[in-house]
PDB file of C-alpha atoms in Angstrom:
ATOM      1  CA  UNK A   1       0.623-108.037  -2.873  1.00 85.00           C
ATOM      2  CA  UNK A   2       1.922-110.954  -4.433  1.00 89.00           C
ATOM      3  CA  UNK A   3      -1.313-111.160  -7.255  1.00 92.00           C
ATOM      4  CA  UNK A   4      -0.484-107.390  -7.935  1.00 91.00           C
ATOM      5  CA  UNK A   5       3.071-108.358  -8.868  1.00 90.00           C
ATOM      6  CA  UNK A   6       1.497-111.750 -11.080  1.00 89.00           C
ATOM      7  CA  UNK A   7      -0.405-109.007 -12.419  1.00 90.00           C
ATOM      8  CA  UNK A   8       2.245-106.818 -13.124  1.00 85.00           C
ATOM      9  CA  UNK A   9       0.896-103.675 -11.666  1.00 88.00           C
ATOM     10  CA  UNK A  10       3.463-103.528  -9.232  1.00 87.00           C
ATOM     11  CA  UNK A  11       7.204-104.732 -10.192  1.00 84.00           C
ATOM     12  CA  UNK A  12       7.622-106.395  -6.770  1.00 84.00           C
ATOM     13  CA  UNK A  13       6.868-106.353  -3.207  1.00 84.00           C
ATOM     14  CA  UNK A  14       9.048-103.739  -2.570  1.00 89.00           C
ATOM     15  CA  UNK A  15       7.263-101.070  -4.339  1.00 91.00           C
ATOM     16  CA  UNK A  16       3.772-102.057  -2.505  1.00 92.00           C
ATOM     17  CA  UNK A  17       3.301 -99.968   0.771  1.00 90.00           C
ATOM     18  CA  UNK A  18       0.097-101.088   2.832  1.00 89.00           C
ATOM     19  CA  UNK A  19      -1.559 -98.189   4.708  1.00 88.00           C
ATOM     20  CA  UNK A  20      -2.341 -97.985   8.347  1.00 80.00           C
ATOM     21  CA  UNK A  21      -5.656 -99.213   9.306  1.00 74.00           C
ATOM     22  CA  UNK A  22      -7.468 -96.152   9.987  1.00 69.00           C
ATOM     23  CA  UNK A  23      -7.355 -92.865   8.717  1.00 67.00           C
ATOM     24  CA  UNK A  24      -6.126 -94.060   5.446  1.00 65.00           C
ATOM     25  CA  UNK A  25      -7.687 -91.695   3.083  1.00 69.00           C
ATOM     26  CA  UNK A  26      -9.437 -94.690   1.249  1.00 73.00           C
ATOM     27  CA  UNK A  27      -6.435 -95.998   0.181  1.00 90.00           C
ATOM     28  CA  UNK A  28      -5.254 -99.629   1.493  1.00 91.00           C
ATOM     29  CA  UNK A  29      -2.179 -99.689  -0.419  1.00 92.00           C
ATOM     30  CA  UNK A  30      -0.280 -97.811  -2.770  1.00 92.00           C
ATOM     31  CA  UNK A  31       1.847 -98.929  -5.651  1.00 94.00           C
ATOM     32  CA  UNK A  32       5.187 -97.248  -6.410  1.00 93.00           C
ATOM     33  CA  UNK A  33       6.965 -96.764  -9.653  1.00 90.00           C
ATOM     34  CA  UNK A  34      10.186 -98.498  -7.674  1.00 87.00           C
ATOM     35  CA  UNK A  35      11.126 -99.453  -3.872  1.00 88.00           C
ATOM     36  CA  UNK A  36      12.474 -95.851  -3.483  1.00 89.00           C
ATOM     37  CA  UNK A  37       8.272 -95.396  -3.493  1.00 86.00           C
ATOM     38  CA  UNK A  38       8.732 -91.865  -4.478  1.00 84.00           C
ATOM     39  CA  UNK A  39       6.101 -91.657  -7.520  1.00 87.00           C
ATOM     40  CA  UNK A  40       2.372 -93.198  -6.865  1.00 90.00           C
ATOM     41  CA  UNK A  41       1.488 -95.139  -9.913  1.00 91.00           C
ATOM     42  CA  UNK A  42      -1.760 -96.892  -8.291  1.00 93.00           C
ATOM     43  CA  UNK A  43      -3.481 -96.748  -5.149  1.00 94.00           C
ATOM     44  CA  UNK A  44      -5.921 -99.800  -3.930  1.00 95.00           C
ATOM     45  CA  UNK A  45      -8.810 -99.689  -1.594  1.00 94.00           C
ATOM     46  CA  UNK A  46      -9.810-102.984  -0.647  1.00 93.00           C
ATOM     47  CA  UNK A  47     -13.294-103.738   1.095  1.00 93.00           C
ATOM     48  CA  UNK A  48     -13.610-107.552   2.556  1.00 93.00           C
ATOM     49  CA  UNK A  49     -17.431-108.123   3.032  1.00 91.00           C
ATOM     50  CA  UNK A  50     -19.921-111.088   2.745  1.00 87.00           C
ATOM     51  CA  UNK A  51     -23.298-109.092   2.605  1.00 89.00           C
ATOM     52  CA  UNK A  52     -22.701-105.349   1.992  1.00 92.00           C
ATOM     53  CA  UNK A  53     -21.795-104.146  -1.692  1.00 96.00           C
ATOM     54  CA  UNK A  54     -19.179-101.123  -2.237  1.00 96.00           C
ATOM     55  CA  UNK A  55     -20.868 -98.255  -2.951  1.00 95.00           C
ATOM     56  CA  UNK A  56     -20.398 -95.267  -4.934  1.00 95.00           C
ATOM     57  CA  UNK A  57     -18.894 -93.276  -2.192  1.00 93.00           C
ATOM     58  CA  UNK A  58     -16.005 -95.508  -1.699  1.00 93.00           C
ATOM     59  CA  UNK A  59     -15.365 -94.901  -5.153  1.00 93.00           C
ATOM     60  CA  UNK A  60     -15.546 -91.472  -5.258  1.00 92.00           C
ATOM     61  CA  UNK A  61     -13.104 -91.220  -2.070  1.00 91.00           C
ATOM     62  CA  UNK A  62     -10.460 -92.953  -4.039  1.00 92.00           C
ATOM     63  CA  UNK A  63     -11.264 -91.020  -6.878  1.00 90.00           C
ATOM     64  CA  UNK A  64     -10.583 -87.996  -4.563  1.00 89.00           C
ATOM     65  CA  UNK A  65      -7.201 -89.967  -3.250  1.00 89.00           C
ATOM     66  CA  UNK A  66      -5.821 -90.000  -6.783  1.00 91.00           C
ATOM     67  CA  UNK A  67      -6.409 -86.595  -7.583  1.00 89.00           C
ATOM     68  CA  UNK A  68      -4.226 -85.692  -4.076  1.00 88.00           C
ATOM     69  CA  UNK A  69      -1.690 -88.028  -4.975  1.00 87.00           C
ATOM     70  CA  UNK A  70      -1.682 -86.864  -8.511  1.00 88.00           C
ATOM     71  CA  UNK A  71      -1.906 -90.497  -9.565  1.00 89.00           C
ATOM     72  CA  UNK A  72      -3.793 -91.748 -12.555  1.00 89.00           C
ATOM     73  CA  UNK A  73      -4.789 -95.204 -11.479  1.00 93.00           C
ATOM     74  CA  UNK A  74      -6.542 -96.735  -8.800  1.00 94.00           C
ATOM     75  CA  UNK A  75      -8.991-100.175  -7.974  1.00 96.00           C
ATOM     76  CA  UNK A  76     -11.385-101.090  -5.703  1.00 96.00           C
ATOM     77  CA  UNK A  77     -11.017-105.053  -4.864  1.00 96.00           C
ATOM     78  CA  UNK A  78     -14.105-105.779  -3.069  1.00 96.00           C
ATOM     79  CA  UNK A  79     -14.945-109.836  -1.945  1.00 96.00           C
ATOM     80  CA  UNK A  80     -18.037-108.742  -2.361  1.00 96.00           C
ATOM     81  CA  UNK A  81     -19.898-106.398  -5.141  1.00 97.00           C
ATOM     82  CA  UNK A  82     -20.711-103.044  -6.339  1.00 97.00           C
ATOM     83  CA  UNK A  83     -23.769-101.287  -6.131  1.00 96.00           C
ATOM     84  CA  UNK A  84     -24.820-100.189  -9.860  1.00 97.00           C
ATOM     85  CA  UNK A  85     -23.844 -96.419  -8.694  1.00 95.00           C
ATOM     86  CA  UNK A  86     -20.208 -97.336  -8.026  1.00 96.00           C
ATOM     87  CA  UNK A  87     -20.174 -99.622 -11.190  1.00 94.00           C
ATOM     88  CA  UNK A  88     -21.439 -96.397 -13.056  1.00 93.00           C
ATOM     89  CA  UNK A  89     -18.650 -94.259 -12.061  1.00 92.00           C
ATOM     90  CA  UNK A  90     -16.321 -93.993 -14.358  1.00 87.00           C
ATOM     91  CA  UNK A  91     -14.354 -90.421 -13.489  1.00 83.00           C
ATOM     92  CA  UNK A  92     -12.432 -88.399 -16.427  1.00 83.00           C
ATOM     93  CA  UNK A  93      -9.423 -87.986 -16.287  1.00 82.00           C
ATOM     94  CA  UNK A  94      -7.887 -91.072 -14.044  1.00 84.00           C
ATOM     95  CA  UNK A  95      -8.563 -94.716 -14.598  1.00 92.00           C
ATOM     96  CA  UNK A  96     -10.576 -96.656 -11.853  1.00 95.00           C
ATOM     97  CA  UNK A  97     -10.358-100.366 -12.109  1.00 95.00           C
ATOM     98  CA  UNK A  98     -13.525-102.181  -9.929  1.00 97.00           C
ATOM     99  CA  UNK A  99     -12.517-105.952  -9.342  1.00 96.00           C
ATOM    100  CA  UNK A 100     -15.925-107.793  -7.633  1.00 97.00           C
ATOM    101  CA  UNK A 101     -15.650-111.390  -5.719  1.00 95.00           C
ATOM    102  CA  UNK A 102     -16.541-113.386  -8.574  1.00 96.00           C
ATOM    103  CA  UNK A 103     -13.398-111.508 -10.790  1.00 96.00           C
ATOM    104  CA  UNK A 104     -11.423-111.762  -8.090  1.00 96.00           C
ATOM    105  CA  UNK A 105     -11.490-115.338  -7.634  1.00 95.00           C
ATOM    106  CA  UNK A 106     -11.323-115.878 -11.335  1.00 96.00           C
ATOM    107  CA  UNK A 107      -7.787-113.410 -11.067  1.00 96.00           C
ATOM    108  CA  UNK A 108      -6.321-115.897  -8.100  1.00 95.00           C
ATOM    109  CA  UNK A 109      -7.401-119.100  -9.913  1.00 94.00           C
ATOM    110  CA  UNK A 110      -5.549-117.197 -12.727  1.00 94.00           C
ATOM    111  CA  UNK A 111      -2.391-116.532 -11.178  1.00 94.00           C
ATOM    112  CA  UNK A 112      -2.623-120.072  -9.041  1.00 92.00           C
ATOM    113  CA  UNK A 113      -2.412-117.752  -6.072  1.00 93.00           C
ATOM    114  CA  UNK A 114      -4.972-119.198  -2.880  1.00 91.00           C
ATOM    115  CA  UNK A 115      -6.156-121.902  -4.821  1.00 90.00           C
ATOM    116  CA  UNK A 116      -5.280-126.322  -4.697  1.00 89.00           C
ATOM    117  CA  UNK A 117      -4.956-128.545  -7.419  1.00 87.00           C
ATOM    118  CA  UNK A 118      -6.521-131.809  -6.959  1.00 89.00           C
ATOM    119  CA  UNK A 119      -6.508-134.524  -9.533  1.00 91.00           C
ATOM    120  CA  UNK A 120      -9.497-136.383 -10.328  1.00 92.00           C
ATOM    121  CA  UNK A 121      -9.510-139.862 -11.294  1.00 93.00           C
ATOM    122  CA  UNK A 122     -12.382-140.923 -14.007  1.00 93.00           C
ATOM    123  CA  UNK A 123     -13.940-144.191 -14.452  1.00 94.00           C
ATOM    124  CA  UNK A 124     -15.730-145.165 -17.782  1.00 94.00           C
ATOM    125  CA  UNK A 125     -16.856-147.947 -18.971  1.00 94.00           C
ATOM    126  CA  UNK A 126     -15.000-150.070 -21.348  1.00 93.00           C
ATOM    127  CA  UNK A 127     -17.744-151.500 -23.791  1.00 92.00           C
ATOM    128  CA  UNK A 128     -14.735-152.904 -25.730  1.00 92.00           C
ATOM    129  CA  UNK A 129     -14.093-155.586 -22.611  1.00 91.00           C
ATOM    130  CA  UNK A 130     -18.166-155.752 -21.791  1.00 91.00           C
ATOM    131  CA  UNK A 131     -18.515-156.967 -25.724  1.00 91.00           C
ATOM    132  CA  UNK A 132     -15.406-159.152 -25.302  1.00 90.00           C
ATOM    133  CA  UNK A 133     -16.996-161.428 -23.052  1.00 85.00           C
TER     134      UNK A 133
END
């Protein structure tokens, strides 16, 4: 929730519903145009694997969300990636964003969301002194 309000998809938690855990209709979460969450402006499937890609299917079943929902947006945030049939589809009509691992981390390093800063202390050598003595 909190990197789609950095990101300004959503305008705050309060118009971010997460979806039961089955039966969802493809749809993890849905974004609403304000916390009365009466108007769908973006519904999110998210898939958390290590070893599987998203495929095409997942896409298409949010495509099929959006047109239900008579929303124009939706993204797939995988950890993972997408096989080269789900990067492919790009539907008419509605908008479907598909955010991989490797974009995802680069969105949370970003936003400073999940990630430490750690300073690192560098050592050179100071010729200057070395041709001082």
């Amino acid at each position: 929730k909190a990197l789609l309000v950095k990101m300004e998809i959503s305008k705050s938690d309060d118009c971010i519903e997460l979806t039961q855990y089955v039966k969802d209709d493809g749809v993890d979460l849905y974004v609403y145009d304000n916390a009365l969450k009466m108007n769908v402006v973006c519904c999110i499937q998210v898939k958390k694997y290590t070893d599987t890609a998203v495929g095409l299917s997942t896409v298409k079943e949010l495509g099929g969300t959006l047109l239900d929902k008579n929303c124009k947006s939706g993204m797939v945030i995988t950890t993972s990636q997408f096989t080269k049939g789900a990067n492919d589809y790009n539907p008419s009509g509605y908008n479907i964003q598909k955010i991989d691992g490797i974009k995802l981390t680069n969105l949370l390093i970003q936003y400073g969301l999940g990630v430490k800063t750690k300073r690192l202390e560098v050592k050179t050598i100071d010729t200057d002194y070395l041709n001082s003595i």
